[in-house]
Tab-separated table of C-alpha atoms in Angstrom:
chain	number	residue	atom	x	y	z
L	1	UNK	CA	217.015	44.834	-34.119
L	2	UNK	CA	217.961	48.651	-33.570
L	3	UNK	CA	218.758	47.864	-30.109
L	4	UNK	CA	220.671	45.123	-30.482
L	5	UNK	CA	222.374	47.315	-33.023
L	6	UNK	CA	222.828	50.064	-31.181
L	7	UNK	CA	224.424	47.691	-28.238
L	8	UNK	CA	226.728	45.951	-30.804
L	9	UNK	CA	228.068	49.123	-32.007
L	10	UNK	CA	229.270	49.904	-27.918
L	11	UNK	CA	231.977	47.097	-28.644
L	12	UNK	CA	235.433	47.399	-31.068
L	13	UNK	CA	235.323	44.631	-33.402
L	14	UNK	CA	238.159	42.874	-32.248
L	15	UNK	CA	236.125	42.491	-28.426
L	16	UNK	CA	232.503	41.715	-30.081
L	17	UNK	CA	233.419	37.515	-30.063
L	18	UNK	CA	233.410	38.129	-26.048
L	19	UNK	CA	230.101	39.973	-25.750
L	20	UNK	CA	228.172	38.198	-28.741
L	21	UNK	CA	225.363	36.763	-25.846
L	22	UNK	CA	225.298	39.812	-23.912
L	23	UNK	CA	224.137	41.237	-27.542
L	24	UNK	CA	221.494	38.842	-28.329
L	25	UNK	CA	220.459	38.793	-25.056
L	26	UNK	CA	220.180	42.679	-24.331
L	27	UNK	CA	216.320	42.397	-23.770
L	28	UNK	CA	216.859	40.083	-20.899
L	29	UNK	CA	219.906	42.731	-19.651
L	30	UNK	CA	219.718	45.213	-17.384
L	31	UNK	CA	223.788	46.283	-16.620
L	32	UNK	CA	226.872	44.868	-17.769
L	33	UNK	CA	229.805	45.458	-15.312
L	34	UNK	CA	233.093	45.876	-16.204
L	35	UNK	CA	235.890	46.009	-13.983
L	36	UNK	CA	239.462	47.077	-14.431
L	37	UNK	CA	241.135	43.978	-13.403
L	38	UNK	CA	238.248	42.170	-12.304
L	39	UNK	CA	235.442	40.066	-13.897
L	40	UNK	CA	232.852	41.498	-16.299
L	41	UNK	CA	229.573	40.610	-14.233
L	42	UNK	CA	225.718	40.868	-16.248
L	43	UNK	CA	223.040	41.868	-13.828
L	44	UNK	CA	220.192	40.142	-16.030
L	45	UNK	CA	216.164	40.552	-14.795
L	46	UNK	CA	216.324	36.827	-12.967
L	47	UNK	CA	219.794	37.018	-11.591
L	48	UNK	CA	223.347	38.518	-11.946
L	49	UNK	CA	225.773	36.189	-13.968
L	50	UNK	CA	229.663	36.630	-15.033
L	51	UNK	CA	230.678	36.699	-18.969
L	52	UNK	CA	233.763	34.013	-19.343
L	53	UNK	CA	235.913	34.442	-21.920
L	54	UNK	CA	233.972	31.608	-24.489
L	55	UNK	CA	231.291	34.316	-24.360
L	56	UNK	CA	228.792	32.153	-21.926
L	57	UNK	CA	227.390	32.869	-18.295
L	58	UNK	CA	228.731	31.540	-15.190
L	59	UNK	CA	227.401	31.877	-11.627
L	60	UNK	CA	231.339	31.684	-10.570
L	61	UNK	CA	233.432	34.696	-10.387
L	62	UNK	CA	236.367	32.708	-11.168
L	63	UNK	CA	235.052	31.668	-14.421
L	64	UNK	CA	234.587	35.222	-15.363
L	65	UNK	CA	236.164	37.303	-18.623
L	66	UNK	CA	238.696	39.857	-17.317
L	67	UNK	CA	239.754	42.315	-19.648
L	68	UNK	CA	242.823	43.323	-20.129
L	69	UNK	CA	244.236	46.855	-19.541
L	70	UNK	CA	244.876	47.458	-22.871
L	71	UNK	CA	241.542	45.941	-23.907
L	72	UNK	CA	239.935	47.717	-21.208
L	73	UNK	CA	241.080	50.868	-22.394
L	74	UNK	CA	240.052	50.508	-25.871
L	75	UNK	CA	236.440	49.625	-24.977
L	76	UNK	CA	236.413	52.756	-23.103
L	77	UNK	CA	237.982	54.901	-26.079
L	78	UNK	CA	235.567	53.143	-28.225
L	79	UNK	CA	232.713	54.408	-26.429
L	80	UNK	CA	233.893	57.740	-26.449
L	81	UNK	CA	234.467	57.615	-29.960
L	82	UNK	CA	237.784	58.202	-29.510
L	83	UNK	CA	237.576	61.736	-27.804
L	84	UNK	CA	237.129	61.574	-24.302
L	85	UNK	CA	237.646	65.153	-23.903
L	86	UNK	CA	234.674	65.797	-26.104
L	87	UNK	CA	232.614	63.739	-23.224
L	88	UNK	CA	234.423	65.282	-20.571
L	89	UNK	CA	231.604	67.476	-19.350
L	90	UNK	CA	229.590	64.290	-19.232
L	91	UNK	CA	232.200	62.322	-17.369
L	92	UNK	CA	232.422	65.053	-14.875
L	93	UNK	CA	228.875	63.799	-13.303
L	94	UNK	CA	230.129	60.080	-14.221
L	95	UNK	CA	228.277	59.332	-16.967
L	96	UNK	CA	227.628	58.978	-20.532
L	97	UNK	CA	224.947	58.548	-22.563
L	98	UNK	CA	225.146	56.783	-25.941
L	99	UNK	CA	223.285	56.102	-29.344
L	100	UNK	CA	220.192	53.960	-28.515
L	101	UNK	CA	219.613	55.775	-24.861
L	102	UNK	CA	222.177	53.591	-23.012
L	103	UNK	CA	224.199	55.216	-20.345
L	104	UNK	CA	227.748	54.235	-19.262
L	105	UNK	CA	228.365	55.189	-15.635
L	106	UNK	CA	232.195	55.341	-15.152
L	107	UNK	CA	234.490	55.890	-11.968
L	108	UNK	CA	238.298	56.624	-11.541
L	109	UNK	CA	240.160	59.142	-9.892
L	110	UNK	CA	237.831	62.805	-10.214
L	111	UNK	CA	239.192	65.915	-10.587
L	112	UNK	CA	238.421	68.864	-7.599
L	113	UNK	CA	238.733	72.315	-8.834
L	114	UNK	CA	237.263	73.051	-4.620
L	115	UNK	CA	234.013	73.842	-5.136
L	116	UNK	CA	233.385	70.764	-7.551
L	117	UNK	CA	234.180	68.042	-10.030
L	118	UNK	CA	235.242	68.969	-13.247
L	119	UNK	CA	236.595	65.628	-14.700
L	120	UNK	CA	237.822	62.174	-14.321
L	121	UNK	CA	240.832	60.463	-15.068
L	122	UNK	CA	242.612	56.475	-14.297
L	123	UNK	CA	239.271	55.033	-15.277
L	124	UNK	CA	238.365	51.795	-13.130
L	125	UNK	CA	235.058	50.449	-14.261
L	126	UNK	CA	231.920	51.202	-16.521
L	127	UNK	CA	228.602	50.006	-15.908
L	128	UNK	CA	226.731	49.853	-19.297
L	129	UNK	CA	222.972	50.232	-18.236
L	130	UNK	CA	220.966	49.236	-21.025
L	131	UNK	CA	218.246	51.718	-22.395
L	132	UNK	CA	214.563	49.277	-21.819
L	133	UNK	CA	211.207	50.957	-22.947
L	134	UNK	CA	208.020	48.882	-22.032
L	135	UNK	CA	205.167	50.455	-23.635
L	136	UNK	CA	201.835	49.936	-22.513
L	137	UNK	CA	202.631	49.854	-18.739
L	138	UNK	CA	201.012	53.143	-18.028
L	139	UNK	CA	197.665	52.005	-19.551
L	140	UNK	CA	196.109	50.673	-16.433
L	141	UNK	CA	197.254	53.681	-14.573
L	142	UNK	CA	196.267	56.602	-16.925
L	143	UNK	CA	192.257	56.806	-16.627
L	144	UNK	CA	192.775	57.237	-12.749
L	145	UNK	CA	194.779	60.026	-13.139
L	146	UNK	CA	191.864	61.837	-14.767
L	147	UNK	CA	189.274	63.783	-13.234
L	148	UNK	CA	186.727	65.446	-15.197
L	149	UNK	CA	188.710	65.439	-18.600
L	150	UNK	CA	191.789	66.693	-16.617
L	151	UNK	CA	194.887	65.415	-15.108
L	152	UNK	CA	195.772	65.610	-11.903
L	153	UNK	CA	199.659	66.192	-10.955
L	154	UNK	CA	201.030	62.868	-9.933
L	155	UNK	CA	203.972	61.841	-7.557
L	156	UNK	CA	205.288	58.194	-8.954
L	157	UNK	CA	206.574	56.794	-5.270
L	158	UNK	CA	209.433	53.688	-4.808
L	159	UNK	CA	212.530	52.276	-4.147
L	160	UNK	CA	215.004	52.542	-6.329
L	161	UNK	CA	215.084	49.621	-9.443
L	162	UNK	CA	210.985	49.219	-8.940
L	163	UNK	CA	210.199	51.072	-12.680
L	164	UNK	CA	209.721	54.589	-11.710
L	165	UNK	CA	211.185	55.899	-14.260
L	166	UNK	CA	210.017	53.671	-17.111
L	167	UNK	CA	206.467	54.509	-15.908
L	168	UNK	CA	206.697	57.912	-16.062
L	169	UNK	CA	208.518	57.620	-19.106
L	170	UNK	CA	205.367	56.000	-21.034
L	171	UNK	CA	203.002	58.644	-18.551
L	172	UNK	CA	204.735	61.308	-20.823
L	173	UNK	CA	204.774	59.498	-24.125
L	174	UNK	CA	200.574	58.563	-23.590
L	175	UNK	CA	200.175	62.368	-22.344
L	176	UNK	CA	201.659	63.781	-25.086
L	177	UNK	CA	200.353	61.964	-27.865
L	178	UNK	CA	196.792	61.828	-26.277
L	179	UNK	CA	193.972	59.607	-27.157
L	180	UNK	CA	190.237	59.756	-28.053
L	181	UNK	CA	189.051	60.037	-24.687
L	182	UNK	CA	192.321	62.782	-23.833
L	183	UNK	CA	193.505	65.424	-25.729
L	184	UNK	CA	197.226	66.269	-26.563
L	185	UNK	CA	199.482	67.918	-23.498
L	186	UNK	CA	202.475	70.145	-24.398
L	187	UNK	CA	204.973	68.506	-22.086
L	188	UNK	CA	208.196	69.359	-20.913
L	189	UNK	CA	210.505	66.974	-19.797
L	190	UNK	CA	213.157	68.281	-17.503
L	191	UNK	CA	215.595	64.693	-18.047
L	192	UNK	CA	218.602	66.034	-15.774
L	193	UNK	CA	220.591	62.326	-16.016
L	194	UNK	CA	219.348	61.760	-19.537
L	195	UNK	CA	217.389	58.506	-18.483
L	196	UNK	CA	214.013	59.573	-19.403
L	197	UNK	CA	214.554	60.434	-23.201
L	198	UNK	CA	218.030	59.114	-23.216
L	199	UNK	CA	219.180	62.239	-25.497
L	200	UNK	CA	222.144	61.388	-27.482
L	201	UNK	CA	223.999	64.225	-29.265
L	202	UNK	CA	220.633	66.300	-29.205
L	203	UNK	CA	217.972	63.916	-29.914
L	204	UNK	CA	215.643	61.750	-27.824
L	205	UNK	CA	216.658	57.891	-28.150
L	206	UNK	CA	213.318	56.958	-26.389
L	207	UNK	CA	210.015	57.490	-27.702
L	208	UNK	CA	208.402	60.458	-25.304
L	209	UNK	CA	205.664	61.606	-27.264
L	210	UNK	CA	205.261	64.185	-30.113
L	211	UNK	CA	204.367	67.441	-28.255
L	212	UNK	CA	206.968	66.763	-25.740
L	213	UNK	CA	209.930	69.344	-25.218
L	214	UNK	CA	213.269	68.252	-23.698
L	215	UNK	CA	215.524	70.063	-21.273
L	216	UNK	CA	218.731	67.442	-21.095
L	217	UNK	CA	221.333	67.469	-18.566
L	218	UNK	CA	220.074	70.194	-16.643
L	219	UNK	CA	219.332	70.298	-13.207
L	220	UNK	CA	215.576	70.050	-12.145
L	221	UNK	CA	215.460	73.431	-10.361
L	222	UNK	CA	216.804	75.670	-12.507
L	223	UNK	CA	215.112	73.364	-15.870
L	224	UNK	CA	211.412	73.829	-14.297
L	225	UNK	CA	211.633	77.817	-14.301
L	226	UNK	CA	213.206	77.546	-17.682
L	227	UNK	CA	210.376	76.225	-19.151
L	228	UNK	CA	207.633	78.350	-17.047
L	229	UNK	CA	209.587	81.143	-18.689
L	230	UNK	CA	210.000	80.100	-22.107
L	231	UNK	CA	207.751	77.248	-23.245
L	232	UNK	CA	204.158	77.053	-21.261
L	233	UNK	CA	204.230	73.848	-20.393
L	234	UNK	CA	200.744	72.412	-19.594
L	235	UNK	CA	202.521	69.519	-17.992
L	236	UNK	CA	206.196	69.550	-16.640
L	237	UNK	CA	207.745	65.875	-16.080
L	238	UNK	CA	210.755	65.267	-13.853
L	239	UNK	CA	212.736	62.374	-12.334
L	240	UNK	CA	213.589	61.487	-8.702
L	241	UNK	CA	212.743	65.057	-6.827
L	242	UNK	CA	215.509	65.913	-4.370
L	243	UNK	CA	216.026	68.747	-2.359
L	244	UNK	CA	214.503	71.876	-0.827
L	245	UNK	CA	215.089	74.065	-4.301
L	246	UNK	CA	213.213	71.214	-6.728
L	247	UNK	CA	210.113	71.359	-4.220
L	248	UNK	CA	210.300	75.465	-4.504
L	249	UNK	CA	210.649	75.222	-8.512
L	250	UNK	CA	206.970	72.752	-7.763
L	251	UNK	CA	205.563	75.362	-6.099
L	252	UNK	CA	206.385	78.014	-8.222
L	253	UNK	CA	204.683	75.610	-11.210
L	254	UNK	CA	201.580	74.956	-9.229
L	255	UNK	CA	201.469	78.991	-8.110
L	256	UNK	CA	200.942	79.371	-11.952
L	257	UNK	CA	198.562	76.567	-13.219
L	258	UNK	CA	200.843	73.863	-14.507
L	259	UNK	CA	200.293	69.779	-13.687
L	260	UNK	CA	203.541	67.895	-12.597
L	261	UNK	CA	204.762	64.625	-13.032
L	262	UNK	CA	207.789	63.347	-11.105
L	263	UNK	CA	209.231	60.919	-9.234
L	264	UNK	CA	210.812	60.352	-5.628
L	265	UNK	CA	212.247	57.428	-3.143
L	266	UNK	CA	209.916	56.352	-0.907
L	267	UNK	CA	207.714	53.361	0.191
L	268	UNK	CA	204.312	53.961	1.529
L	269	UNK	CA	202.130	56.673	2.182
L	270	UNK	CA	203.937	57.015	5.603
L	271	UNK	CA	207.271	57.853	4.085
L	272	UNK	CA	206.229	60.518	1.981
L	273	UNK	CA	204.459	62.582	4.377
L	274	UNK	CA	207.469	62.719	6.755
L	275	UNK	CA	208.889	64.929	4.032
L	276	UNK	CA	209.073	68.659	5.255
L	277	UNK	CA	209.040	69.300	1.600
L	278	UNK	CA	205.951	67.635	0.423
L	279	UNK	CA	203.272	68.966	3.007
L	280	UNK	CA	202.766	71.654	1.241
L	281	UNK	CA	202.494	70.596	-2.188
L	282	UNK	CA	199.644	67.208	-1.503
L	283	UNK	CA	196.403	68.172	-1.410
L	284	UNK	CA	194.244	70.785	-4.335
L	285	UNK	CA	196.461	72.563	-6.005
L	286	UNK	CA	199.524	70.043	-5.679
L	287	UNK	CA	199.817	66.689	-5.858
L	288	UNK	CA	196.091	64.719	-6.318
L	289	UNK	CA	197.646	61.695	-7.008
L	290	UNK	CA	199.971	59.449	-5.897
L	291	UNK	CA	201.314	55.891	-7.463
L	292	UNK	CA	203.374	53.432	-5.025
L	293	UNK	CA	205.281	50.930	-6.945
L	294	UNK	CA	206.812	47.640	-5.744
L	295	UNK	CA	208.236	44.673	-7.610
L	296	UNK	CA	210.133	45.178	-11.074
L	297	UNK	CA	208.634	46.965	-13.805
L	298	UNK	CA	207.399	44.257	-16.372
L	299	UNK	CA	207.684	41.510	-13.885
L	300	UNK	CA	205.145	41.120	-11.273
L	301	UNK	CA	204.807	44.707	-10.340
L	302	UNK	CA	202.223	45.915	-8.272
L	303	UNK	CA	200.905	49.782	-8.614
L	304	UNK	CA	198.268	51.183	-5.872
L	305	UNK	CA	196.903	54.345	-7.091
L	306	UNK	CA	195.771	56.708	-4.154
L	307	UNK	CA	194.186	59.751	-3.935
L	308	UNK	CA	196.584	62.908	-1.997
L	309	UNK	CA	195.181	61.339	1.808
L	310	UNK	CA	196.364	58.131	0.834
L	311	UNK	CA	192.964	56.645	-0.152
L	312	UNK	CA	193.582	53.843	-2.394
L	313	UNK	CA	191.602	54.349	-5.887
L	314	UNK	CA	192.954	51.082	-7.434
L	315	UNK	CA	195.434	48.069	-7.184
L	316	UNK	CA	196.985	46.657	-10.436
């Protein structure tokens, strides 16, 4: 009920008789599209449908709901509660986040200040990615990420849209919280697109576990020696590693004891070790294990758990 809640409350009351569905629904959602000028399209888990103005699906673009500009514009203002220059920060990386974890991507015209983008204005679309936590996903994974009562760094490896990120989001939550058979980690979680905890005006939308700390919106480098610095992480979680300065904030976390947890694009064992970045951090003292994802998270996804040579330990 709190998410459906929290979705409702994304709408002005005088445009919640289009989007009553898309409400009830919102399990079944992943992304609602809309388009200035163009049909509002729902990217659901089994396939992507368009809203029509009765408030049902179509498979037809031409049967889809186009907003108005005027209507458009007040869905947007709605969402900003009626500030935008209080997002504008935000909307400078082309995104918000809202209550309940969701995030509303947005693109218009940017602004260049020549060096980089400081805002947006002449807003075209939004694409409303609902916030979906599937607990219990991790729990076949989590015992082979143990050795000896301790847990071995882990690289989560996929394409994008395969669950990465919601299985390293419930990695952190079971981590943190601990069990009988594993104590309680002090985790930080560096969530530089707000996905992971889905922080909304300061606090975590998203269940990540009770001795979890949360550096939002801030980039992975520069969040990772934060927290060497400051908080002594036992465990430092991030999303979707990128380039050469994330993989020398690893190193710099390995060099002084701590376990990672992150994510990056890839598809096999292959494709990661082509990365001049990673070479150096598989193996004792870096990354022990590694988790290749394909499929959809929830629905019919399979996870092979190798070792750091690319030994598989399991298939679930």
């Amino acid at each position: 009920m709190y998410r459906q809640n929290s979705i409702k409350a994304l709408f002005p009351e005088h445009l919640r008789s289009y989007f009553g569905n898309v409400i009830k629904d919102c399990e079944k959602i992943r992304e609602l599209r809309i388009r200035r000028n163009g049909p509002v399209q729902i990217i659901r888990e089994d396939r992507p449908v368009y809203l029509t103005k009765a408030g049902c699906y179509s498979d037809f673009s031409q049967d889809g709901l186009r907003l108005t500009e005027t209507e458009f514009m007040d869905l947007f203002s709605h969402i900003c509660r009626h500030s935008v220059y209080a997002f504008e920060q935000e909307l400078s990386k082309g995104y918000i986040t809202v209550e309940g974890g969701h995030r509303v991507g947005v693109v218009g015209q940017t602004v260049w200040n020549g060096k980089q983008v400081t805002g947006m204005q002449y807003f075209t679309a939004m694409n409303i990615r609902f916030a979906h936590e599937i607990k219990g996903v991790a729990d076949k994974v989590l015992p082979y990420l143990y050795q000896e009562n301790e847990l071995k760094s882990t690289l989560l490896v996929s394409l994008p849209g395969c669950g990465k990120t919601t299985l390293l989001r419930e990695l952190v939550r079971k981590i943190s919280n601990g069990s009988r058979e594993h104590s309680a980690q002090n985790v930080s979680l560096i969530d530089e697109r707000s996905e992971i905890a889905s922080c909304y005006l300061g606090m975590a939308q998203n269940d990540v576990g009770m001795h979890t700390d949360i550096l939002d919106a801030c980039p992975k480098a520069d969040g990772m020696l934060m927290v060497l610095r400051s908080m002594s992480p036992q465990i430092i979680a991030v999303d979707e590693l990128g380039g050469e300065e994330d993989y020398k904030a690893i190193q710099q976390a390995f060099y002084l004891g701590c376990r990672l947890l992150a994510t990056i694009h890839g598809t096999d064992y292959d494709s990661i070790k082509r990365n001049p970045y990673l070479q150096n951090n598989l193996g004792a003292g870096g990354f022990e294990r590694l988790i290749f994802l394909k499929g959809r998270a929830g629905k019919e996804q399979v996870i092979k758990i190798c070792n750091e040579k690319g030994e598989v330990l399991e298939l679930c």
